[in-house]
mmCIF file of C-alpha atoms and ligand atoms in Angstrom:
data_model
loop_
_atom_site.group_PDB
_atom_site.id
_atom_site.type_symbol
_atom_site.label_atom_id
_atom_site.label_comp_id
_atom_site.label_asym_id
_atom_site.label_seq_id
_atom_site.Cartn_x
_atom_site.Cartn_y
_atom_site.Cartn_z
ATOM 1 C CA UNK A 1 125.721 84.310 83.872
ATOM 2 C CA UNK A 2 122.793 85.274 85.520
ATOM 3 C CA UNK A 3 118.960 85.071 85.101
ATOM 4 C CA UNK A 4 117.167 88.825 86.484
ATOM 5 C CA UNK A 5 113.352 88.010 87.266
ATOM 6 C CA UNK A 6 111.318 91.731 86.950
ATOM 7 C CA UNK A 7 107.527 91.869 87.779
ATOM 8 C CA UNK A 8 105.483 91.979 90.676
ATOM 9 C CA UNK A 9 105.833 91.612 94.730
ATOM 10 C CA UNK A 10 103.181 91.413 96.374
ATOM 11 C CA UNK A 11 101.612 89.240 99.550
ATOM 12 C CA UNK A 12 97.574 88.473 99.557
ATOM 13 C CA UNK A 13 95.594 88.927 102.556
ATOM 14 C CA UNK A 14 93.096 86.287 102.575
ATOM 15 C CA UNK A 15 90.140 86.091 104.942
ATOM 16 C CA UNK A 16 86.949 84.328 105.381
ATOM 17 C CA UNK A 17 83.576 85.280 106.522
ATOM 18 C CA UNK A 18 81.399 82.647 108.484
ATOM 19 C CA UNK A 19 77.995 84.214 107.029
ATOM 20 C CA UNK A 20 76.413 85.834 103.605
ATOM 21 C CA UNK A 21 77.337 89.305 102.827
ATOM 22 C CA UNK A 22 73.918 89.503 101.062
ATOM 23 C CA UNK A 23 72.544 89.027 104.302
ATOM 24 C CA UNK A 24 74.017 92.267 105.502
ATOM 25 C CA UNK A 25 73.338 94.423 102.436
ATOM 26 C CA UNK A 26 70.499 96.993 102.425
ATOM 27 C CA UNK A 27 69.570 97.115 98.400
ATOM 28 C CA UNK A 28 67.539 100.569 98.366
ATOM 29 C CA UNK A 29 70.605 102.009 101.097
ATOM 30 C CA UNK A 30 73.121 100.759 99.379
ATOM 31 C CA UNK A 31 74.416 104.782 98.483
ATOM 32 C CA UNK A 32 75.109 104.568 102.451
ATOM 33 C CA UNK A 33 77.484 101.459 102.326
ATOM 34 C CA UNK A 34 78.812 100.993 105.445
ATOM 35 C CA UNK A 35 79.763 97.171 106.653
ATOM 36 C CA UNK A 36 82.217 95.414 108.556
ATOM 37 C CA UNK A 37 82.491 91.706 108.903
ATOM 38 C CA UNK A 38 83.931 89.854 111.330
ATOM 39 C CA UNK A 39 85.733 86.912 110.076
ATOM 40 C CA UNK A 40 87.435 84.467 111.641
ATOM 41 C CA UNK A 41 90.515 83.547 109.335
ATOM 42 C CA UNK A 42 93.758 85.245 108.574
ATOM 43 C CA UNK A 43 96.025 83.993 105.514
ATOM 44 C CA UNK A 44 99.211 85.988 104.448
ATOM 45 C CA UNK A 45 100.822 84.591 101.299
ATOM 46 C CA UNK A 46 103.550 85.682 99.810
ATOM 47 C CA UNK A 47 103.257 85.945 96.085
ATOM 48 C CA UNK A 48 103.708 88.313 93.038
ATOM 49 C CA UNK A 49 104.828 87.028 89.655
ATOM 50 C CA UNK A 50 108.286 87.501 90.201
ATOM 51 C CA UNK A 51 108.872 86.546 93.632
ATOM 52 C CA UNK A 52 107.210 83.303 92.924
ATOM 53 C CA UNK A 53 109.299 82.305 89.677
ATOM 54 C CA UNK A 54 112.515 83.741 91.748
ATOM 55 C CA UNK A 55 111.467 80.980 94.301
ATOM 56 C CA UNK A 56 111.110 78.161 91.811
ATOM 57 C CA UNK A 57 114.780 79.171 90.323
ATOM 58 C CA UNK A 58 116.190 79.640 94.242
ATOM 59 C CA UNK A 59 114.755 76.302 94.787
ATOM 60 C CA UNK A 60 116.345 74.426 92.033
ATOM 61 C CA UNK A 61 119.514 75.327 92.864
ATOM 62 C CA UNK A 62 120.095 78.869 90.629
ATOM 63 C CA UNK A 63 120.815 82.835 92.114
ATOM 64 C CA UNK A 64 117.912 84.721 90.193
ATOM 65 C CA UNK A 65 118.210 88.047 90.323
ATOM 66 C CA UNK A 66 114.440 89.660 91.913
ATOM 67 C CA UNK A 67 113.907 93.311 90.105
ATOM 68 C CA UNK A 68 110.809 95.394 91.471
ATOM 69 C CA UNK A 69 109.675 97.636 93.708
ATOM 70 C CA UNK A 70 108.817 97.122 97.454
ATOM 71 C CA UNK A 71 107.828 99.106 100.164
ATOM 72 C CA UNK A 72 109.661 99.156 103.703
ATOM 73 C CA UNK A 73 107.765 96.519 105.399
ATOM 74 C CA UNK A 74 109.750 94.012 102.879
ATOM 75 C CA UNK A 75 111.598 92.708 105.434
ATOM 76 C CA UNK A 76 109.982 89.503 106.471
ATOM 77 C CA UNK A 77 109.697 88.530 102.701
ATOM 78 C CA UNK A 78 113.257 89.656 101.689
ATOM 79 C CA UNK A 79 114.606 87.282 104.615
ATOM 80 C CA UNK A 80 112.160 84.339 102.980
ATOM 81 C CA UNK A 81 113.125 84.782 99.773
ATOM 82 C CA UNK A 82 117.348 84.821 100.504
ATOM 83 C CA UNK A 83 117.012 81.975 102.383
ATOM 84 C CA UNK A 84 115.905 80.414 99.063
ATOM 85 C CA UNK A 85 118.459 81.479 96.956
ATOM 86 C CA UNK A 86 117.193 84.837 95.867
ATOM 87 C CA UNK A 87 119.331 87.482 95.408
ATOM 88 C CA UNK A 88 116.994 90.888 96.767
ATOM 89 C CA UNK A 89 120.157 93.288 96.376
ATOM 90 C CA UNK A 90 118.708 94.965 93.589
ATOM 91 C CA UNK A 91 114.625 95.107 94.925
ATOM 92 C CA UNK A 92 113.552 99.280 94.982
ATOM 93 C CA UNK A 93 112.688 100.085 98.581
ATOM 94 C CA UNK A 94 109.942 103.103 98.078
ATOM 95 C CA UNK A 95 110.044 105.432 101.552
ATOM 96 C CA UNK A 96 106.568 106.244 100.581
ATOM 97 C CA UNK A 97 104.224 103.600 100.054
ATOM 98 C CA UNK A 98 104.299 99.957 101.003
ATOM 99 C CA UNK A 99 105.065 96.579 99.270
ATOM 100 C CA UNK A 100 101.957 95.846 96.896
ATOM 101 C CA UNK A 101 98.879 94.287 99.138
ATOM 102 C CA UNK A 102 95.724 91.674 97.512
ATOM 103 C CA UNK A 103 93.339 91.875 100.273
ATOM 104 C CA UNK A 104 90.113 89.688 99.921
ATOM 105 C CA UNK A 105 87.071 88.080 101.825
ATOM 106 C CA UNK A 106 85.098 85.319 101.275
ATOM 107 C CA UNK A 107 82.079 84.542 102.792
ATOM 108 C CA UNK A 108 80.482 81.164 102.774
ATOM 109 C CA UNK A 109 78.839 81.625 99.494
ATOM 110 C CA UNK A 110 81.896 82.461 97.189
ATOM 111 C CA UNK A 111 81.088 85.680 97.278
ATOM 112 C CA UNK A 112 84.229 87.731 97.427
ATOM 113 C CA UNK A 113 85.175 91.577 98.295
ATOM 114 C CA UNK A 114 88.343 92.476 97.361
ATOM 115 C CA UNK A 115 90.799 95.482 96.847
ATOM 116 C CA UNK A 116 94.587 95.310 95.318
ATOM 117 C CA UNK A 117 96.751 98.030 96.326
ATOM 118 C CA UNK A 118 99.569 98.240 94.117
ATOM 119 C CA UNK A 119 101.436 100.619 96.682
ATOM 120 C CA UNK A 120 105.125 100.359 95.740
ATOM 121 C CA UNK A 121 104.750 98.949 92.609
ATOM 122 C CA UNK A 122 104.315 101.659 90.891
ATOM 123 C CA UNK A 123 108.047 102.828 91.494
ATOM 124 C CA UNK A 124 109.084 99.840 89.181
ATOM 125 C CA UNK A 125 109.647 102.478 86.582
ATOM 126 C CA UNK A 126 112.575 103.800 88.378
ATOM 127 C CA UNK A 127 114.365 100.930 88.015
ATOM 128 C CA UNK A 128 117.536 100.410 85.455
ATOM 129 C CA UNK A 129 118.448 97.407 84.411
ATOM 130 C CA UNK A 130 122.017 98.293 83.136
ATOM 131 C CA UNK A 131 123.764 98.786 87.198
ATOM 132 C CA UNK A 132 121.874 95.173 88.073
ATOM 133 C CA UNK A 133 124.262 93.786 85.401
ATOM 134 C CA UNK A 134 126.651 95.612 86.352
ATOM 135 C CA UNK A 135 126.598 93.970 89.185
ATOM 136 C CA UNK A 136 126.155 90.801 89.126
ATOM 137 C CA UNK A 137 127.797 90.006 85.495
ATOM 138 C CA UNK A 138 126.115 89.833 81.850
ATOM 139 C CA UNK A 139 122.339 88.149 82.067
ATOM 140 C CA UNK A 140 121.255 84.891 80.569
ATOM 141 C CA UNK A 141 117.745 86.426 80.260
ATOM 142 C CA UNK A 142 115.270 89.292 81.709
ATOM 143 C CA UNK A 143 112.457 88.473 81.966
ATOM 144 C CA UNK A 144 110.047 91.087 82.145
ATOM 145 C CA UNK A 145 106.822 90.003 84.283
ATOM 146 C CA UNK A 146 103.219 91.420 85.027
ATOM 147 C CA UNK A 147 104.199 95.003 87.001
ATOM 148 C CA UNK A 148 103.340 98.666 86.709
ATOM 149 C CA UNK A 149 102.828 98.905 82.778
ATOM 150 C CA UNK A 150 105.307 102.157 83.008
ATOM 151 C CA UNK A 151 107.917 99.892 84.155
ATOM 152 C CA UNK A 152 107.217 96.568 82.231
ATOM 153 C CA UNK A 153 107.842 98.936 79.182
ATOM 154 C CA UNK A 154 111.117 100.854 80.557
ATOM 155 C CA UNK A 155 112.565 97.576 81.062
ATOM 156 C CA UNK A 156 111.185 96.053 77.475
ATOM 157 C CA UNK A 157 112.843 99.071 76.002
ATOM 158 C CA UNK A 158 115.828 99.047 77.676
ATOM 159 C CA UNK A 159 116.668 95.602 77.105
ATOM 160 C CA UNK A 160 115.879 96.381 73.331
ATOM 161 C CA UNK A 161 118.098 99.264 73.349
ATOM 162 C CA UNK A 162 120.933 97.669 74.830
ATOM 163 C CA UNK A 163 120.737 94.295 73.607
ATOM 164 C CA UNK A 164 119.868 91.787 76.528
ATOM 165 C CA UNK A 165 118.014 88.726 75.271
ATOM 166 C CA UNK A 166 114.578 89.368 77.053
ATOM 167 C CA UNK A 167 111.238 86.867 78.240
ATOM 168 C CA UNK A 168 108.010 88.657 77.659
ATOM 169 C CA UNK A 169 105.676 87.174 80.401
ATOM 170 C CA UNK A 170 102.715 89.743 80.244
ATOM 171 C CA UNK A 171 100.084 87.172 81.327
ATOM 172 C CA UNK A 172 97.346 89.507 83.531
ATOM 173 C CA UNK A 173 98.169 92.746 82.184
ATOM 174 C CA UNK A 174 97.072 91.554 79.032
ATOM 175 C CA UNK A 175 93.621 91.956 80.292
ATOM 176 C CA UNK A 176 94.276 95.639 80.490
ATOM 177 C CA UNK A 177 96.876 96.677 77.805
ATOM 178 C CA UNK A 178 95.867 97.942 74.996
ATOM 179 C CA UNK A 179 97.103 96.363 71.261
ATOM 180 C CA UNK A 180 100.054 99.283 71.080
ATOM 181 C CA UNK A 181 101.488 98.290 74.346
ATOM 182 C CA UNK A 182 101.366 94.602 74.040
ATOM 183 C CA UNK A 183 103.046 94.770 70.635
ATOM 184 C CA UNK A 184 105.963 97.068 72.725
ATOM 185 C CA UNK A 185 106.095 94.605 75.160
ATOM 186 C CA UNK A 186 106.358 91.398 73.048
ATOM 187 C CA UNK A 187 108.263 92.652 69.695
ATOM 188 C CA UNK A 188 112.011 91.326 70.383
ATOM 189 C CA UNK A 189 111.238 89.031 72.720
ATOM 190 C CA UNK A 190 113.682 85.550 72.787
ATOM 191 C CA UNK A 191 110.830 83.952 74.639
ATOM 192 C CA UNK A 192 107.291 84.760 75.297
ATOM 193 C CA UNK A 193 104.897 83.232 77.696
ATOM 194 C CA UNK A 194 101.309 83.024 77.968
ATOM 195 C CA UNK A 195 98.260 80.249 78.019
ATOM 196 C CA UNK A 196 96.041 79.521 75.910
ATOM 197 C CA UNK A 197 93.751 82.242 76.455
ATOM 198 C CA UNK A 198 96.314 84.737 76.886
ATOM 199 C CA UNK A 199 97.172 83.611 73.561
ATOM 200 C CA UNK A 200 94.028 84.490 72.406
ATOM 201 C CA UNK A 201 94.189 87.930 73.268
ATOM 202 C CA UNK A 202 97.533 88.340 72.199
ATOM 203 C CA UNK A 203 96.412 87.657 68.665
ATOM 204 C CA UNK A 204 93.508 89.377 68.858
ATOM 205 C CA UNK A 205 94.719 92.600 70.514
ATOM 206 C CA UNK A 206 98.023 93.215 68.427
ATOM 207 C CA UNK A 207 96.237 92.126 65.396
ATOM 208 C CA UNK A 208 98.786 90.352 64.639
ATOM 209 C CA UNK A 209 98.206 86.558 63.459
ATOM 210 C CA UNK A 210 100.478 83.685 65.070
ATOM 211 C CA UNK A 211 102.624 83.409 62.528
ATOM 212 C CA UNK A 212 103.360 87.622 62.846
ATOM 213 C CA UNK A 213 103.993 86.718 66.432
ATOM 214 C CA UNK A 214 106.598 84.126 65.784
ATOM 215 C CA UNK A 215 108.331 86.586 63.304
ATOM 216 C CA UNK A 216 108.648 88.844 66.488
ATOM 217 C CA UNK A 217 109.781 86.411 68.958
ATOM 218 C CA UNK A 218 112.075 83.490 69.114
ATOM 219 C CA UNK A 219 110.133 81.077 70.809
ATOM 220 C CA UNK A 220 105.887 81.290 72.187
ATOM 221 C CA UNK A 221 105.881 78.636 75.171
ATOM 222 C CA UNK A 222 101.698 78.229 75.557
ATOM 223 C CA UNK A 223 100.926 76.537 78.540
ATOM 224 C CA UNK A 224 97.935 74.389 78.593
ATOM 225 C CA UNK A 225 96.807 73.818 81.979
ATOM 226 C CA UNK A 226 96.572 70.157 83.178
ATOM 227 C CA UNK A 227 96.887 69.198 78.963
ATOM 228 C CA UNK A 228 100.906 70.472 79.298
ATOM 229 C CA UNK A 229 102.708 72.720 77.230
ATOM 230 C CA UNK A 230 103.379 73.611 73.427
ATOM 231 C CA UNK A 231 106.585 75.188 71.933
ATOM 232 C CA UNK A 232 106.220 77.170 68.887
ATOM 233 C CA UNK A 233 108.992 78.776 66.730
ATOM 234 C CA UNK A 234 109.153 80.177 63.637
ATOM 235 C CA UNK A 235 109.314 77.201 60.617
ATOM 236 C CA UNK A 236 110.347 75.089 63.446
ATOM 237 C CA UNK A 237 107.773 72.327 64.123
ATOM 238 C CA UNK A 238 105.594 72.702 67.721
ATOM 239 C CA UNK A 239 106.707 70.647 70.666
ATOM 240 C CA UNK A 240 104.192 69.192 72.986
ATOM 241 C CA UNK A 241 104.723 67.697 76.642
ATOM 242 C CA UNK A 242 102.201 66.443 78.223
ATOM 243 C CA UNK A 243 101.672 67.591 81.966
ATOM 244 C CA UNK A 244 102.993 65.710 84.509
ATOM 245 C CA UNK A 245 99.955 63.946 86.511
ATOM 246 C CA UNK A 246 98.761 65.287 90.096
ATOM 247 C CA UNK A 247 98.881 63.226 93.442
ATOM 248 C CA UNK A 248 95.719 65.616 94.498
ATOM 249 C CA UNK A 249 94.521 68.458 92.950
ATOM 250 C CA UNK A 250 94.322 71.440 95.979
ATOM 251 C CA UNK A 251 94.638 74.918 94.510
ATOM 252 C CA UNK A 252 96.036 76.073 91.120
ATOM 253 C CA UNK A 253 97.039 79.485 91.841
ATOM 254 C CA UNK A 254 100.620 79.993 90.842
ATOM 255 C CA UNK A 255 101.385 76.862 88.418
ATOM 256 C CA UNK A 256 102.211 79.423 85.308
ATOM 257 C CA UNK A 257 104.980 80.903 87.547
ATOM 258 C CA UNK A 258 106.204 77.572 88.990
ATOM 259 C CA UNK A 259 106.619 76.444 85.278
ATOM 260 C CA UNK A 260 108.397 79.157 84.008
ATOM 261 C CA UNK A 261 111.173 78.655 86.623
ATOM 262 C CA UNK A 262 111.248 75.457 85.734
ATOM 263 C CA UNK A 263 111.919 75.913 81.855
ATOM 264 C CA UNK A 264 114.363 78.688 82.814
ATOM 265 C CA UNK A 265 116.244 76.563 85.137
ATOM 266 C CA UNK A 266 116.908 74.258 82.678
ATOM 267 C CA UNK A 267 117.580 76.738 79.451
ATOM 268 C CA UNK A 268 120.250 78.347 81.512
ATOM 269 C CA UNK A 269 121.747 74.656 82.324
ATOM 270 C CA UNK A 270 122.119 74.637 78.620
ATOM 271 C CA UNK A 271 119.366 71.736 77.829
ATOM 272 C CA UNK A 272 116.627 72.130 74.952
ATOM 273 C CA UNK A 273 113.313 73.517 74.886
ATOM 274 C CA UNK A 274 111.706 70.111 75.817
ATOM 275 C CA UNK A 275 113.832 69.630 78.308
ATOM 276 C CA UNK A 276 112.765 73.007 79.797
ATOM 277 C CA UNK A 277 109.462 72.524 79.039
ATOM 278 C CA UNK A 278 109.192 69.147 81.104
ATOM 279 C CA UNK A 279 110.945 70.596 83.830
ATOM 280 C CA UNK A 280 108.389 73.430 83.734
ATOM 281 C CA UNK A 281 105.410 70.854 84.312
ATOM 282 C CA UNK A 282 107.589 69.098 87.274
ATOM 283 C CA UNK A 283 107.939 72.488 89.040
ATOM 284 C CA UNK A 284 104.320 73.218 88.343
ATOM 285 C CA UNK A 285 102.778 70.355 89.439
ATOM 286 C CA UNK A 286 104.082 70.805 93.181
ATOM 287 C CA UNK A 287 102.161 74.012 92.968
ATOM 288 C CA UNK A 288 98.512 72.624 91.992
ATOM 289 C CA UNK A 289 99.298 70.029 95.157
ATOM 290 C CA UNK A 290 99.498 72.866 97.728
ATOM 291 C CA UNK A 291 97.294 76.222 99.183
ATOM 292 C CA UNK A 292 99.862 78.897 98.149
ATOM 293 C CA UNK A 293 102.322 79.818 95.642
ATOM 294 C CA UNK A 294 106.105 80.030 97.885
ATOM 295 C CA UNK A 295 104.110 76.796 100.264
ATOM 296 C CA UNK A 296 105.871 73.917 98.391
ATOM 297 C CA UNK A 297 109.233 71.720 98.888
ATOM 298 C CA UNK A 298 111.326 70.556 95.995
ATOM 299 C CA UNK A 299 113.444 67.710 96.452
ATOM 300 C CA UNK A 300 116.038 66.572 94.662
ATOM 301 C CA UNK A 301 115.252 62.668 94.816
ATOM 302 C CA UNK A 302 111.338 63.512 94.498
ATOM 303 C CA UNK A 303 111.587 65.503 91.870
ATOM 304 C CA UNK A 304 114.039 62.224 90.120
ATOM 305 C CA UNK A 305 111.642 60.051 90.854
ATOM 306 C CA UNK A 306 108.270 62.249 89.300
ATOM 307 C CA UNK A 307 110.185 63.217 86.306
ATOM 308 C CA UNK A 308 111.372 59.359 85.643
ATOM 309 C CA UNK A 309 107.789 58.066 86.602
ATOM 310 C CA UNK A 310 106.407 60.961 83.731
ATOM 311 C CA UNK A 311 109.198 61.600 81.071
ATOM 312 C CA UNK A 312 111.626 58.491 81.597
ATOM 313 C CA UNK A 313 115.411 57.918 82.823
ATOM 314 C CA UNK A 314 116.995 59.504 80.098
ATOM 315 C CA UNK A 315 115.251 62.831 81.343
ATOM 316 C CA UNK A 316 115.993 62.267 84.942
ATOM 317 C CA UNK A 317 119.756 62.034 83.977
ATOM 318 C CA UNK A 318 119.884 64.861 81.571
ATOM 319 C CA UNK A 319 118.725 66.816 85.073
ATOM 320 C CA UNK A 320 120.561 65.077 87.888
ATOM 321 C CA UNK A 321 124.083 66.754 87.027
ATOM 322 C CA UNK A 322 122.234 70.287 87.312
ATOM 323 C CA UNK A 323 120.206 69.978 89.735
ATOM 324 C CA UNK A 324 120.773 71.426 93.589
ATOM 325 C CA UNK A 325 117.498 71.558 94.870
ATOM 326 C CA UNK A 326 118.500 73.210 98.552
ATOM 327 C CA UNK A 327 116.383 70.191 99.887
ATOM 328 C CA UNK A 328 118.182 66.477 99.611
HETATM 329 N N1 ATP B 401 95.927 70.189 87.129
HETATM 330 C C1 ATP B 401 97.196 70.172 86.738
HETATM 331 N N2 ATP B 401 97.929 69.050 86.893
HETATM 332 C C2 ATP B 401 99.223 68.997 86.538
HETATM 333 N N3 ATP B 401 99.890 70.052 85.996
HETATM 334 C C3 ATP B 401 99.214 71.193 85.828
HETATM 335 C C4 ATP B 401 97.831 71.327 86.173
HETATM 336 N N4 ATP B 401 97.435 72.593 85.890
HETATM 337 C C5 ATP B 401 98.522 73.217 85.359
HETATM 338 N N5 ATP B 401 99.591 72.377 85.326
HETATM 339 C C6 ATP B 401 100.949 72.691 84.835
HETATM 340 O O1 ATP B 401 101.201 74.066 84.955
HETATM 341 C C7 ATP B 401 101.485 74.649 83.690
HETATM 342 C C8 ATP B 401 100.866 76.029 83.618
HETATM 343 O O2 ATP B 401 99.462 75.899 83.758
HETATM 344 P P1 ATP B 401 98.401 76.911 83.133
HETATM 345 O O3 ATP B 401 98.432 76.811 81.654
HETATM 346 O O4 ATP B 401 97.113 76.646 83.832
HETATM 347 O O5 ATP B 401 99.042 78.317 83.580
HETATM 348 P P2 ATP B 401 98.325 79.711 83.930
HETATM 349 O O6 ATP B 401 96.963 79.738 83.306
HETATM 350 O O7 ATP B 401 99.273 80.770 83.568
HETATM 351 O O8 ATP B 401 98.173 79.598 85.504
HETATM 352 P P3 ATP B 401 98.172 80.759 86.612
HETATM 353 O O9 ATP B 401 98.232 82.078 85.903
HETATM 354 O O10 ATP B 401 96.912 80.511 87.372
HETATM 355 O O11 ATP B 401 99.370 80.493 87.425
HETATM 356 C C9 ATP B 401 100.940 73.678 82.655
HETATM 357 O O12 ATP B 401 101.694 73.764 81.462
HETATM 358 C C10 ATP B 401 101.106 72.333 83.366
HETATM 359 O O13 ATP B 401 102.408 71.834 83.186
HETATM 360 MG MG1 MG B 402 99.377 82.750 84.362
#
């Protein structure tokens, strides 16, 4: 069985400024624009939704399947990402445009200019799902990601159409869909993600209540920041777990992904939805502790040790058996 991971790749180009942009802007010229800054910091990440949840699955020992569209200057990412147990055979490769690009500066006063190119994204709608299983055997799960709308829906439809159990994870296009194409991309979903917010504009956007959610999908996993997670199904009662507590609190960015590898590492181990959802807060909490999303190290005895420290033995050895972590 296999688990294929569609969404975004994408890397963020992260600079800093030393001074105050307002200081170089000219309010009554500001129809002739024309700055430059010269900044003194260069951060690549690597990120996008999927890449980072492929990661967290490589990481814990699994073969996720990464399904999106690139551009040709992958390379250097595609190498990262196999060496962690992702399986790139099935990433697009546009000849056109290049891999998906967040570039942003900062200056000293939070202010922030940024662009996001979505480049070879866009080609995401190419992409069929059925020669990917053909490939590498019949799927646990999809699970469709934030990505070109066009293709979030091609692959929401064809997983409909050809039965393959499917995770809705629309998180930030939710800001931008409209009601019709959330309800497309949710309806028949095994599994949906969001937080609590997204939550609220899934509700209010479909116009559907909670309960008309939960008629529509199995299961609604909302995550609730540093509070943990709940699990709601259908005339099943919720299941909360508490989050599991940080050494140091650095940056955030990228916790929602790290937990959903988690809680789909251990669903396709066969354990329950608490289960998952505790080994969604382990994963996520080695996010919050580090600058990056792809910047942290999972190991096997750590991880033991956190997850007994937070959730008890009996968790830890409902794990151990499963778990492969590609550090000791
Ligand atoms: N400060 C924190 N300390 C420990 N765990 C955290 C913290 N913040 C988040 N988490 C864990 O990460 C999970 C997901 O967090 P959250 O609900 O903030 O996701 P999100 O809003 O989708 O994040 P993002 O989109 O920025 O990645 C939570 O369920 C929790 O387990
Ligand atoms: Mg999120």
């Amino acid at each position: 069985m296999s688990l294929l991971i569609a969404g975004s790749i994408a890397t963020d180009h992260l600079m800093s400024f030393a001074g105050k942009f307002s200081d170089s802007l000219v309010v009554d010229q500001l129809d002739k624009l024309s700055v430059s800054f010269l900044v003194d910091d260069l951060e690549v990440r690597r990120g996008g939704c999927a890449a980072n949840i492929c990661f967290g699955l490589g990481n814990l020992g699994l073969n996720p399947v990464l399904v999106g569209a690139v551009g040709e200057d992958f390379g250097d990412y595609r190498a990262w990402l196999e060496r962690h147990n992702v399986d790139c055979d099935s990433v697009h490769v546009s000849t056109t445009k290049h891999t998906a690009r967040f570039v942003c500066t900062n200056d000293q006063a939070m202010a922030q200019i940024a662009s996001f190119y979505p480049g070879a994204m866009s080609e995401s709608r190419e992409i069929e799902l059925a020669p990917i299983i053909e490939r590498v055997g019949p799927s646990d799960f999809v699970l469709i990601g934030p990505d070109d709308p066009d293709g979030m829906l091609r692959h929401t439809d064809e997983c409909r159409q050809r039965g393959y159990r499917f995770v809705a994870d629309p998180s930030q296009q939710l800001a931008f869909g409209d009601g019709e194409l959330i309800r497309q991309l949710i309806d028949g979903a095994e599994i949906l993600f969001s937080n609590e917010y997204e939550a609220s504009l899934i509700t209010q956007k479909t116009g559907w209540s909670t309960d008309e959610v939960l008629d529509r999908v199995g299961t609604w996993i909302v995550t609730l920041g540093p509070q943990g997670v709940r699990v709601d199904g259908r005339g099943r009662e919720s299941i909360s777990v508490p989050a599991v507590p940080e050494i140091e609190k650095v940056e955030p960015t990228g916790v929602g992904d790290a937990f959903r590898a988690g809680f789909l590492a251990a669903l396709a181990w066969g354990l329950d939805h608490e289960r998952a959802a505790q080994l969604g807060c382990l994963v996520a909490v080695y996010v919050v502790e580090q600058i990056g999303t792809q910047e942290y190290t999972l190991s096997r005895s750590d991880l033991l040790k956190r997850c007994t420290e937070t959730y008890g033995e009996r968790v830890s050895a409902d794990f151990e058996p499963h778990l492969k972590t590609i550090h000791p």
